[in-house]
mmCIF file of C-alpha atoms in Angstrom:
data_model
loop_
_atom_site.group_PDB
_atom_site.id
_atom_site.type_symbol
_atom_site.label_atom_id
_atom_site.label_comp_id
_atom_site.label_asym_id
_atom_site.label_seq_id
_atom_site.Cartn_x
_atom_site.Cartn_y
_atom_site.Cartn_z
ATOM 1 C CA UNK A 20 96.915 90.828 262.866
ATOM 2 C CA UNK A 21 93.712 89.999 261.066
ATOM 3 C CA UNK A 22 92.120 86.246 261.397
ATOM 4 C CA UNK A 23 93.757 84.208 258.912
ATOM 5 C CA UNK A 24 96.772 86.498 258.001
ATOM 6 C CA UNK A 25 99.281 83.914 259.469
ATOM 7 C CA UNK A 26 100.428 81.202 257.251
ATOM 8 C CA UNK A 27 98.869 77.800 257.708
ATOM 9 C CA UNK A 28 100.552 75.391 260.036
ATOM 10 C CA UNK A 29 103.107 73.030 258.869
ATOM 11 C CA UNK A 30 101.727 69.520 259.538
ATOM 12 C CA UNK A 31 104.387 67.541 257.670
ATOM 13 C CA UNK A 32 105.674 66.068 261.045
ATOM 14 C CA UNK A 33 102.413 64.736 262.024
ATOM 15 C CA UNK A 34 102.375 60.888 261.467
ATOM 16 C CA UNK A 35 100.136 59.513 264.275
ATOM 17 C CA UNK A 36 96.468 58.672 264.258
ATOM 18 C CA UNK A 37 93.987 61.099 265.473
ATOM 19 C CA UNK A 38 91.692 60.142 268.611
ATOM 20 C CA UNK A 39 88.187 59.211 267.781
ATOM 21 C CA UNK A 40 86.187 62.027 266.633
ATOM 22 C CA UNK A 41 83.545 63.599 268.880
ATOM 23 C CA UNK A 42 80.127 63.704 267.703
ATOM 24 C CA UNK A 43 79.550 66.569 265.311
ATOM 25 C CA UNK A 44 77.177 69.226 265.704
ATOM 26 C CA UNK A 45 76.010 72.281 263.972
ATOM 27 C CA UNK A 46 77.021 75.607 265.370
ATOM 28 C CA UNK A 47 74.632 78.244 264.475
ATOM 29 C CA UNK A 48 72.659 80.967 266.338
ATOM 30 C CA UNK A 49 69.663 78.958 268.066
ATOM 31 C CA UNK A 50 67.247 81.440 266.200
ATOM 32 C CA UNK A 51 64.946 79.969 263.450
ATOM 33 C CA UNK A 52 65.894 82.589 260.917
ATOM 34 C CA UNK A 53 69.377 81.189 261.099
ATOM 35 C CA UNK A 54 68.276 77.532 261.028
ATOM 36 C CA UNK A 55 70.161 75.150 258.473
ATOM 37 C CA UNK A 56 68.729 74.553 255.168
ATOM 38 C CA UNK A 57 66.893 71.769 254.177
ATOM 39 C CA UNK A 58 68.830 68.527 254.006
ATOM 40 C CA UNK A 59 68.934 68.558 250.245
ATOM 41 C CA UNK A 60 70.452 71.925 250.100
ATOM 42 C CA UNK A 61 72.601 71.419 253.116
ATOM 43 C CA UNK A 62 75.860 70.661 251.202
ATOM 44 C CA UNK A 63 79.212 71.230 252.668
ATOM 45 C CA UNK A 64 81.179 73.591 250.789
ATOM 46 C CA UNK A 65 83.949 71.719 248.932
ATOM 47 C CA UNK A 66 87.586 72.812 249.992
ATOM 48 C CA UNK A 67 88.476 74.025 253.469
ATOM 49 C CA UNK A 68 88.538 72.378 256.572
ATOM 50 C CA UNK A 69 89.158 74.740 259.388
ATOM 51 C CA UNK A 70 90.551 74.580 262.905
ATOM 52 C CA UNK A 71 90.561 77.065 265.632
ATOM 53 C CA UNK A 72 92.977 76.565 268.753
ATOM 54 C CA UNK A 73 92.886 78.652 271.840
ATOM 55 C CA UNK A 74 95.810 78.366 274.300
ATOM 56 C CA UNK A 75 94.737 79.736 277.303
ATOM 57 C CA UNK A 76 96.334 79.849 280.944
ATOM 58 C CA UNK A 77 94.425 76.865 282.010
ATOM 59 C CA UNK A 78 93.137 75.057 278.838
ATOM 60 C CA UNK A 79 94.209 73.936 275.686
ATOM 61 C CA UNK A 80 91.086 73.896 273.299
ATOM 62 C CA UNK A 81 90.749 72.936 269.363
ATOM 63 C CA UNK A 82 87.833 72.771 267.328
ATOM 64 C CA UNK A 83 87.671 71.543 263.578
ATOM 65 C CA UNK A 84 84.747 72.033 261.482
ATOM 66 C CA UNK A 85 83.618 72.460 257.871
ATOM 67 C CA UNK A 86 81.519 75.171 256.728
ATOM 68 C CA UNK A 87 77.690 74.812 255.940
ATOM 69 C CA UNK A 88 75.561 76.963 253.517
ATOM 70 C CA UNK A 89 73.178 79.317 254.761
ATOM 71 C CA UNK A 90 70.397 81.141 253.168
ATOM 72 C CA UNK A 91 71.648 84.441 254.847
ATOM 73 C CA UNK A 92 75.240 83.717 253.606
ATOM 74 C CA UNK A 93 76.756 83.877 257.068
ATOM 75 C CA UNK A 94 79.362 81.768 258.588
ATOM 76 C CA UNK A 95 77.605 78.357 259.353
ATOM 77 C CA UNK A 96 80.013 75.496 260.341
ATOM 78 C CA UNK A 97 79.632 71.979 261.500
ATOM 79 C CA UNK A 98 82.114 70.645 263.994
ATOM 80 C CA UNK A 99 83.653 67.471 262.940
ATOM 81 C CA UNK A 100 86.295 67.196 265.871
ATOM 82 C CA UNK A 101 87.449 68.942 268.993
ATOM 83 C CA UNK A 102 89.746 68.555 271.789
ATOM 84 C CA UNK A 103 90.149 70.135 275.340
ATOM 85 C CA UNK A 104 92.667 69.472 277.994
ATOM 86 C CA UNK A 105 93.409 71.306 281.218
ATOM 87 C CA UNK A 106 97.036 71.970 280.957
ATOM 88 C CA UNK A 107 97.534 74.800 283.429
ATOM 89 C CA UNK A 108 100.165 76.484 281.376
ATOM 90 C CA UNK A 109 99.980 79.692 283.829
ATOM 91 C CA UNK A 110 100.371 77.730 286.900
ATOM 92 C CA UNK A 111 102.764 79.733 289.105
ATOM 93 C CA UNK A 112 103.277 82.447 286.506
ATOM 94 C CA UNK A 113 101.705 85.015 288.722
ATOM 95 C CA UNK A 114 104.664 84.503 291.228
ATOM 96 C CA UNK A 115 107.663 83.706 289.253
ATOM 97 C CA UNK A 116 106.826 85.440 286.028
ATOM 98 C CA UNK A 117 107.713 82.524 283.903
ATOM 99 C CA UNK A 118 106.001 79.197 282.532
ATOM 100 C CA UNK A 119 107.456 76.338 284.422
ATOM 101 C CA UNK A 120 109.078 73.314 282.964
ATOM 102 C CA UNK A 121 106.205 71.067 284.007
ATOM 103 C CA UNK A 122 103.403 73.261 282.574
ATOM 104 C CA UNK A 123 105.366 73.540 279.262
ATOM 105 C CA UNK A 124 105.627 69.672 279.073
ATOM 106 C CA UNK A 125 101.984 69.406 279.656
ATOM 107 C CA UNK A 126 101.143 71.723 277.062
ATOM 108 C CA UNK A 127 103.394 70.328 274.431
ATOM 109 C CA UNK A 128 101.732 67.028 274.957
ATOM 110 C CA UNK A 129 98.490 68.425 274.524
ATOM 111 C CA UNK A 130 99.466 70.592 271.311
ATOM 112 C CA UNK A 131 100.814 67.207 269.860
ATOM 113 C CA UNK A 132 97.396 65.823 270.214
ATOM 114 C CA UNK A 133 95.976 68.798 268.541
ATOM 115 C CA UNK A 134 98.442 68.319 265.257
ATOM 116 C CA UNK A 135 97.626 64.898 265.266
ATOM 117 C CA UNK A 136 93.773 65.741 264.866
ATOM 118 C CA UNK A 137 94.494 68.452 262.302
ATOM 119 C CA UNK A 138 96.231 66.314 260.003
ATOM 120 C CA UNK A 139 93.700 63.311 260.418
ATOM 121 C CA UNK A 140 91.110 65.643 259.553
ATOM 122 C CA UNK A 141 92.660 67.354 256.426
ATOM 123 C CA UNK A 142 92.700 71.003 258.086
ATOM 124 C CA UNK A 143 93.556 73.361 255.407
ATOM 125 C CA UNK A 144 92.926 76.755 257.193
ATOM 126 C CA UNK A 145 93.649 77.443 260.775
ATOM 127 C CA UNK A 146 94.386 80.078 263.163
ATOM 128 C CA UNK A 147 96.123 79.021 266.539
ATOM 129 C CA UNK A 148 96.295 81.663 269.022
ATOM 130 C CA UNK A 149 97.803 81.797 272.685
ATOM 131 C CA UNK A 150 96.561 84.159 275.447
ATOM 132 C CA UNK A 151 97.329 85.633 278.605
ATOM 133 C CA UNK A 152 99.879 83.170 279.971
ATOM 134 C CA UNK A 153 102.277 83.482 276.879
ATOM 135 C CA UNK A 154 101.481 87.456 276.850
ATOM 136 C CA UNK A 155 102.446 87.762 280.407
ATOM 137 C CA UNK A 156 105.332 85.217 280.745
ATOM 138 C CA UNK A 157 109.002 86.185 280.445
ATOM 139 C CA UNK A 158 109.709 83.007 278.412
ATOM 140 C CA UNK A 159 106.321 83.158 276.538
ATOM 141 C CA UNK A 160 107.954 83.674 273.128
ATOM 142 C CA UNK A 161 110.723 80.934 273.826
ATOM 143 C CA UNK A 162 107.903 78.349 274.602
ATOM 144 C CA UNK A 163 106.026 79.128 271.288
ATOM 145 C CA UNK A 164 109.400 78.712 269.442
ATOM 146 C CA UNK A 165 109.757 75.441 271.159
ATOM 147 C CA UNK A 166 106.217 74.478 270.514
ATOM 148 C CA UNK A 167 106.715 75.260 266.696
ATOM 149 C CA UNK A 168 110.043 73.100 266.499
ATOM 150 C CA UNK A 169 108.307 70.027 268.572
ATOM 151 C CA UNK A 170 104.799 70.242 266.905
ATOM 152 C CA UNK A 171 104.925 72.181 263.915
ATOM 153 C CA UNK A 172 102.043 74.291 265.162
ATOM 154 C CA UNK A 173 102.909 78.132 264.774
ATOM 155 C CA UNK A 174 100.890 79.864 267.477
ATOM 156 C CA UNK A 175 100.405 83.546 267.514
ATOM 157 C CA UNK A 176 100.177 85.479 270.778
ATOM 158 C CA UNK A 177 97.105 87.805 270.424
ATOM 159 C CA UNK A 178 96.399 91.150 272.239
ATOM 160 C CA UNK A 179 93.720 91.675 274.694
ATOM 161 C CA UNK A 180 91.410 93.559 272.306
ATOM 162 C CA UNK A 181 91.747 90.657 269.593
ATOM 163 C CA UNK A 182 90.813 88.220 272.432
ATOM 164 C CA UNK A 183 87.648 90.215 273.647
ATOM 165 C CA UNK A 184 86.476 90.802 269.938
ATOM 166 C CA UNK A 185 86.857 86.888 269.104
ATOM 167 C CA UNK A 186 85.015 85.906 272.319
ATOM 168 C CA UNK A 187 82.172 88.407 271.250
ATOM 169 C CA UNK A 188 82.051 87.027 267.681
ATOM 170 C CA UNK A 189 81.874 83.536 268.992
ATOM 171 C CA UNK A 190 78.906 83.928 271.380
ATOM 172 C CA UNK A 191 77.255 87.232 270.332
ATOM 173 C CA UNK A 192 74.439 85.228 268.286
ATOM 174 C CA UNK A 193 72.964 84.004 271.847
ATOM 175 C CA UNK A 194 72.192 87.766 272.665
ATOM 176 C CA UNK A 195 68.628 88.885 272.842
ATOM 177 C CA UNK A 196 68.034 90.695 269.825
ATOM 178 C CA UNK A 197 65.096 92.701 271.536
ATOM 179 C CA UNK A 198 67.731 93.693 274.399
ATOM 180 C CA UNK A 199 68.823 97.321 274.293
ATOM 181 C CA UNK A 200 72.246 96.213 275.340
ATOM 182 C CA UNK A 201 74.458 93.243 276.488
ATOM 183 C CA UNK A 202 77.289 92.533 278.711
ATOM 184 C CA UNK A 203 79.368 89.806 277.286
ATOM 185 C CA UNK A 204 82.110 88.259 279.466
ATOM 186 C CA UNK A 205 84.630 85.695 279.247
ATOM 187 C CA UNK A 206 86.248 84.636 282.552
ATOM 188 C CA UNK A 207 89.675 82.969 281.627
ATOM 189 C CA UNK A 208 92.285 81.519 283.439
ATOM 190 C CA UNK A 209 94.551 84.596 283.348
ATOM 191 C CA UNK A 210 92.423 87.314 282.187
ATOM 192 C CA UNK A 211 88.849 88.073 281.775
ATOM 193 C CA UNK A 212 87.209 90.008 278.917
ATOM 194 C CA UNK A 213 84.036 91.893 279.193
ATOM 195 C CA UNK A 214 82.230 93.505 276.093
ATOM 196 C CA UNK A 215 79.560 95.815 276.171
ATOM 197 C CA UNK A 216 77.237 95.268 273.082
ATOM 198 C CA UNK A 217 74.895 97.733 271.709
ATOM 199 C CA UNK A 218 71.465 96.568 269.933
ATOM 200 C CA UNK A 219 71.546 93.843 267.573
ATOM 201 C CA UNK A 220 69.117 95.236 265.158
ATOM 202 C CA UNK A 221 68.449 98.495 263.645
ATOM 203 C CA UNK A 222 64.980 99.592 264.113
ATOM 204 C CA UNK A 223 62.223 97.107 265.161
ATOM 205 C CA UNK A 224 63.653 93.898 266.188
ATOM 206 C CA UNK A 225 60.383 92.054 265.946
ATOM 207 C CA UNK A 226 60.022 92.964 262.249
ATOM 208 C CA UNK A 227 60.056 90.216 259.649
ATOM 209 C CA UNK A 228 63.494 91.100 258.560
ATOM 210 C CA UNK A 229 65.243 93.549 261.046
ATOM 211 C CA UNK A 230 68.491 95.099 259.910
ATOM 212 C CA UNK A 231 71.071 93.282 261.954
ATOM 213 C CA UNK A 232 73.874 95.546 262.972
ATOM 214 C CA UNK A 233 77.328 94.270 262.204
ATOM 215 C CA UNK A 234 79.056 93.007 265.470
ATOM 216 C CA UNK A 235 82.147 95.395 264.894
ATOM 217 C CA UNK A 236 79.589 98.519 265.134
ATOM 218 C CA UNK A 237 77.750 96.871 268.187
ATOM 219 C CA UNK A 238 80.914 96.684 270.389
ATOM 220 C CA UNK A 239 80.702 100.009 272.315
ATOM 221 C CA UNK A 240 83.155 99.295 275.223
ATOM 222 C CA UNK A 241 85.339 96.370 276.180
ATOM 223 C CA UNK A 242 88.031 95.766 278.955
ATOM 224 C CA UNK A 243 90.304 92.859 279.613
ATOM 225 C CA UNK A 244 91.296 92.274 283.299
ATOM 226 C CA UNK A 245 94.680 90.613 284.080
ATOM 227 C CA UNK A 246 93.026 88.344 286.473
ATOM 228 C CA UNK A 247 91.346 85.042 285.870
ATOM 229 C CA UNK A 248 90.449 81.798 287.870
ATOM 230 C CA UNK A 249 94.097 80.579 288.165
ATOM 231 C CA UNK A 250 95.617 83.968 289.001
ATOM 232 C CA UNK A 251 92.593 84.627 291.661
ATOM 233 C CA UNK A 252 92.969 81.194 293.065
ATOM 234 C CA UNK A 253 96.744 81.279 293.572
ATOM 235 C CA UNK A 254 96.401 84.598 294.923
ATOM 236 C CA UNK A 255 93.502 83.964 297.642
ATOM 237 C CA UNK A 256 93.484 80.075 297.694
ATOM 238 C CA UNK A 257 91.053 77.596 295.914
ATOM 239 C CA UNK A 258 91.013 74.406 297.820
ATOM 240 C CA UNK A 259 89.262 75.605 300.958
ATOM 241 C CA UNK A 260 87.468 79.077 300.434
ATOM 242 C CA UNK A 261 86.023 80.608 303.584
ATOM 243 C CA UNK A 262 83.182 82.979 303.410
ATOM 244 C CA UNK A 263 85.565 86.008 304.111
ATOM 245 C CA UNK A 264 87.951 84.804 301.373
ATOM 246 C CA UNK A 265 85.335 84.618 298.923
ATOM 247 C CA UNK A 266 84.197 87.967 299.858
ATOM 248 C CA UNK A 267 87.711 89.420 299.606
ATOM 249 C CA UNK A 268 87.866 87.943 295.905
ATOM 250 C CA UNK A 269 84.859 89.409 294.874
ATOM 251 C CA UNK A 270 85.849 92.865 296.374
ATOM 252 C CA UNK A 271 89.151 92.705 294.586
ATOM 253 C CA UNK A 272 87.839 92.167 291.261
ATOM 254 C CA UNK A 273 85.188 94.713 292.001
ATOM 255 C CA UNK A 274 87.923 97.237 292.407
ATOM 256 C CA UNK A 275 89.296 96.148 289.055
ATOM 257 C CA UNK A 276 85.988 96.826 287.523
ATOM 258 C CA UNK A 277 85.593 100.401 288.659
ATOM 259 C CA UNK A 278 86.917 102.127 285.833
ATOM 260 C CA UNK A 279 85.027 100.264 283.084
ATOM 261 C CA UNK A 280 81.752 100.430 285.423
ATOM 262 C CA UNK A 281 82.314 104.310 285.124
ATOM 263 C CA UNK A 282 82.944 104.200 281.366
ATOM 264 C CA UNK A 283 79.656 102.484 280.717
ATOM 265 C CA UNK A 284 77.437 103.957 283.393
ATOM 266 C CA UNK A 285 75.372 106.126 281.160
ATOM 267 C CA UNK A 286 74.933 103.349 278.624
ATOM 268 C CA UNK A 287 73.769 101.031 281.533
ATOM 269 C CA UNK A 288 70.869 103.348 282.528
ATOM 270 C CA UNK A 289 69.595 103.312 279.101
ATOM 271 C CA UNK A 290 66.960 100.472 278.361
ATOM 272 C CA UNK A 291 67.010 96.626 279.185
ATOM 273 C CA UNK A 292 70.182 94.695 278.999
ATOM 274 C CA UNK A 293 71.222 91.215 279.977
ATOM 275 C CA UNK A 294 74.307 89.294 280.750
ATOM 276 C CA UNK A 295 75.852 86.865 278.424
ATOM 277 C CA UNK A 296 78.861 84.515 279.800
ATOM 278 C CA UNK A 297 80.995 82.229 278.155
ATOM 279 C CA UNK A 298 83.530 80.313 280.220
ATOM 280 C CA UNK A 299 83.901 77.018 282.091
ATOM 281 C CA UNK A 300 82.621 79.082 285.378
ATOM 282 C CA UNK A 301 79.115 79.845 283.832
ATOM 283 C CA UNK A 302 78.655 76.313 282.130
ATOM 284 C CA UNK A 303 79.463 74.696 285.253
ATOM 285 C CA UNK A 304 77.067 76.995 287.174
ATOM 286 C CA UNK A 305 74.558 75.996 284.586
ATOM 287 C CA UNK A 306 75.455 72.317 285.028
ATOM 288 C CA UNK A 307 74.966 72.567 288.853
ATOM 289 C CA UNK A 308 71.591 74.472 288.284
ATOM 290 C CA UNK A 309 70.301 71.798 286.266
ATOM 291 C CA UNK A 310 71.367 69.026 288.445
ATOM 292 C CA UNK A 311 73.414 67.369 285.705
ATOM 293 C CA UNK A 312 75.371 64.066 286.738
ATOM 294 C CA UNK A 313 77.614 64.608 283.753
ATOM 295 C CA UNK A 314 77.859 67.774 281.777
ATOM 296 C CA UNK A 315 75.770 68.045 278.600
ATOM 297 C CA UNK A 316 76.468 71.031 276.162
ATOM 298 C CA UNK A 317 73.031 70.510 274.317
ATOM 299 C CA UNK A 318 71.376 71.354 277.705
ATOM 300 C CA UNK A 319 73.636 74.180 278.812
ATOM 301 C CA UNK A 320 74.469 76.270 275.546
ATOM 302 C CA UNK A 321 71.554 78.857 275.331
ATOM 303 C CA UNK A 322 70.304 78.252 278.729
ATOM 304 C CA UNK A 323 68.567 81.532 280.148
ATOM 305 C CA UNK A 324 68.870 81.943 284.090
ATOM 306 C CA UNK A 325 67.305 84.257 286.361
ATOM 307 C CA UNK A 326 69.594 86.168 288.744
ATOM 308 C CA UNK A 327 68.084 84.222 291.633
ATOM 309 C CA UNK A 328 68.939 80.766 290.040
ATOM 310 C CA UNK A 329 72.599 82.022 289.568
ATOM 311 C CA UNK A 330 72.740 82.999 292.988
ATOM 312 C CA UNK A 331 71.353 79.707 294.143
ATOM 313 C CA UNK A 332 73.850 77.802 292.033
ATOM 314 C CA UNK A 333 76.687 79.828 293.439
ATOM 315 C CA UNK A 334 75.531 79.328 296.811
ATOM 316 C CA UNK A 335 75.438 75.410 295.965
ATOM 317 C CA UNK A 336 79.136 75.468 294.942
ATOM 318 C CA UNK A 337 80.215 77.469 297.813
ATOM 319 C CA UNK A 338 78.656 75.070 300.184
ATOM 320 C CA UNK A 339 80.558 72.236 298.823
ATOM 321 C CA UNK A 340 83.760 70.876 300.029
ATOM 322 C CA UNK A 341 86.943 70.480 297.718
ATOM 323 C CA UNK A 342 86.242 66.829 297.435
ATOM 324 C CA UNK A 343 82.685 67.299 296.770
ATOM 325 C CA UNK A 344 83.479 69.781 293.903
ATOM 326 C CA UNK A 345 86.209 67.215 292.784
ATOM 327 C CA UNK A 346 83.596 64.497 292.422
ATOM 328 C CA UNK A 347 81.136 66.605 290.865
ATOM 329 C CA UNK A 348 80.586 65.724 287.190
ATOM 330 C CA UNK A 349 80.130 69.211 285.944
ATOM 331 C CA UNK A 350 83.555 70.386 287.707
ATOM 332 C CA UNK A 351 85.899 67.357 288.223
ATOM 333 C CA UNK A 352 89.196 67.454 289.673
ATOM 334 C CA UNK A 353 91.003 69.738 287.084
ATOM 335 C CA UNK A 354 88.875 72.537 288.172
ATOM 336 C CA UNK A 355 87.668 71.828 291.688
ATOM 337 C CA UNK A 356 90.185 74.574 293.088
ATOM 338 C CA UNK A 357 89.343 76.898 290.456
ATOM 339 C CA UNK A 358 85.517 77.059 290.052
ATOM 340 C CA UNK A 359 85.118 79.368 293.432
ATOM 341 C CA UNK A 360 87.536 82.002 292.031
ATOM 342 C CA UNK A 361 85.424 81.802 288.793
ATOM 343 C CA UNK A 362 82.281 82.425 290.853
ATOM 344 C CA UNK A 363 83.819 85.394 292.680
ATOM 345 C CA UNK A 364 84.579 86.970 289.311
ATOM 346 C CA UNK A 365 81.029 86.413 288.231
ATOM 347 C CA UNK A 366 79.664 87.792 291.310
ATOM 348 C CA UNK A 367 81.689 90.873 291.040
ATOM 349 C CA UNK A 368 80.272 91.213 287.421
ATOM 350 C CA UNK A 369 76.759 90.778 288.432
ATOM 351 C CA UNK A 370 77.079 93.354 291.279
ATOM 352 C CA UNK A 371 78.692 95.799 288.749
ATOM 353 C CA UNK A 372 75.940 95.202 286.280
ATOM 354 C CA UNK A 373 72.888 94.020 287.945
ATOM 355 C CA UNK A 374 70.623 92.313 285.524
ATOM 356 C CA UNK A 375 67.679 90.161 285.725
ATOM 357 C CA UNK A 376 68.935 87.523 283.522
ATOM 358 C CA UNK A 377 72.034 85.723 282.504
ATOM 359 C CA UNK A 378 72.373 83.685 279.109
ATOM 360 C CA UNK A 379 75.118 80.712 279.229
ATOM 361 C CA UNK A 380 77.087 80.057 276.203
ATOM 362 C CA UNK A 381 79.296 77.076 275.733
ATOM 363 C CA UNK A 382 80.916 78.966 272.677
ATOM 364 C CA UNK A 383 83.406 81.613 272.393
ATOM 365 C CA UNK A 384 86.650 82.431 271.175
ATOM 366 C CA UNK A 385 87.295 79.317 268.963
ATOM 367 C CA UNK A 386 83.666 79.757 267.185
ATOM 368 C CA UNK A 387 84.696 83.354 266.824
ATOM 369 C CA UNK A 388 88.100 82.206 265.000
ATOM 370 C CA UNK A 389 85.957 79.786 262.873
ATOM 371 C CA UNK A 390 83.405 82.365 261.940
ATOM 372 C CA UNK A 391 86.220 84.771 261.056
ATOM 373 C CA UNK A 392 88.126 82.446 258.728
ATOM 374 C CA UNK A 393 84.918 81.233 256.904
ATOM 375 C CA UNK A 394 83.728 84.865 256.505
ATOM 376 C CA UNK A 395 86.990 85.670 254.897
ATOM 377 C CA UNK A 396 86.602 82.942 252.464
ATOM 378 C CA UNK A 397 82.985 83.641 251.562
ATOM 379 C CA UNK A 398 83.706 87.029 250.925
ATOM 380 C CA UNK A 399 86.749 86.126 248.500
ATOM 381 C CA UNK A 400 84.460 83.693 246.666
ATOM 382 C CA UNK A 401 81.805 86.433 246.346
ATOM 383 C CA UNK A 402 84.389 88.791 244.945
ATOM 384 C CA UNK A 403 85.598 86.185 242.519
ATOM 385 C CA UNK A 404 81.916 85.669 241.164
ATOM 386 C CA UNK A 405 81.383 89.493 240.894
ATOM 387 C CA UNK A 406 84.617 89.687 239.021
ATOM 388 C CA UNK A 407 83.713 86.820 236.638
ATOM 389 C CA UNK A 408 80.446 88.838 235.922
#
């Protein structure tokens, strides 16, 4: 299903006030040629307010945004509200094959907050997606029917290819335009997506106006592994992870990556590439590397780290006790038992695709949804203008 094909959700049952808005911020590629237009020209388009909801195995996350004009006509937007809560919808799923009653209750509560925010912000266009937990659970469809009845939110279960492409769409703007290729990865709670992107520009990327390659043409290979931080931690343990257990996790993930590594082997030897990661794992690693007492997206999103710096941050996390991880301002109690599983997945990716640099993205699937929705409306507006003559 294409972005936006699903009917907008019914907000008629929402009657509670929204939580206070988070500070709005522009979400654009951090490159000068994509910078917002001068203030006099930076008028938000009348009409739609967009929402993107990502319900994963571990988190329920929402972005609400208004579109911004761009001199290139691309899908810039300003975030006006957001929400994120650890719900652990997939807790115990790998053992039972079902979503538990407690996990469903936690998630319904989070979705209820999302519907309040969406009504309060006057959302007119939305795409609400569910990923691995609902894909895998025997009662995934039943849960979504209940969510629709109790919250009015109509979530769709997306396939793995759609999830991989949306994650790429939301974070590919952080790829180095001069790189021959990029390995983009999203470490989730129940699945992990890896996308091999070809060169961003046709011809000389240093030219004044290089021809940008459309994202759909840049995606050369992709894979979605049926493992994430929740499933890996449930299998190997996450509270007290010994060196042997960590190594076993890395080896397990590396084995799952073998076919994909073989698929892109020839590409990997052709020119310079770097890693681009979007997930709580990589943003946590960045926060630890920066020594942040409290997570700060402005300092993390777009950060470049060398391979040695990533290794050092992972070592620091491995040397922490569970209590130390729980007290860390960039981790917290909700992810203290999951972060080392994420580090093991990242380590397997790094060993499979050795790169000198890693770029950190605090953006991804939700941003990809917003960009697609806005792009659709921009294309429709241009078509109407052409028809009008």
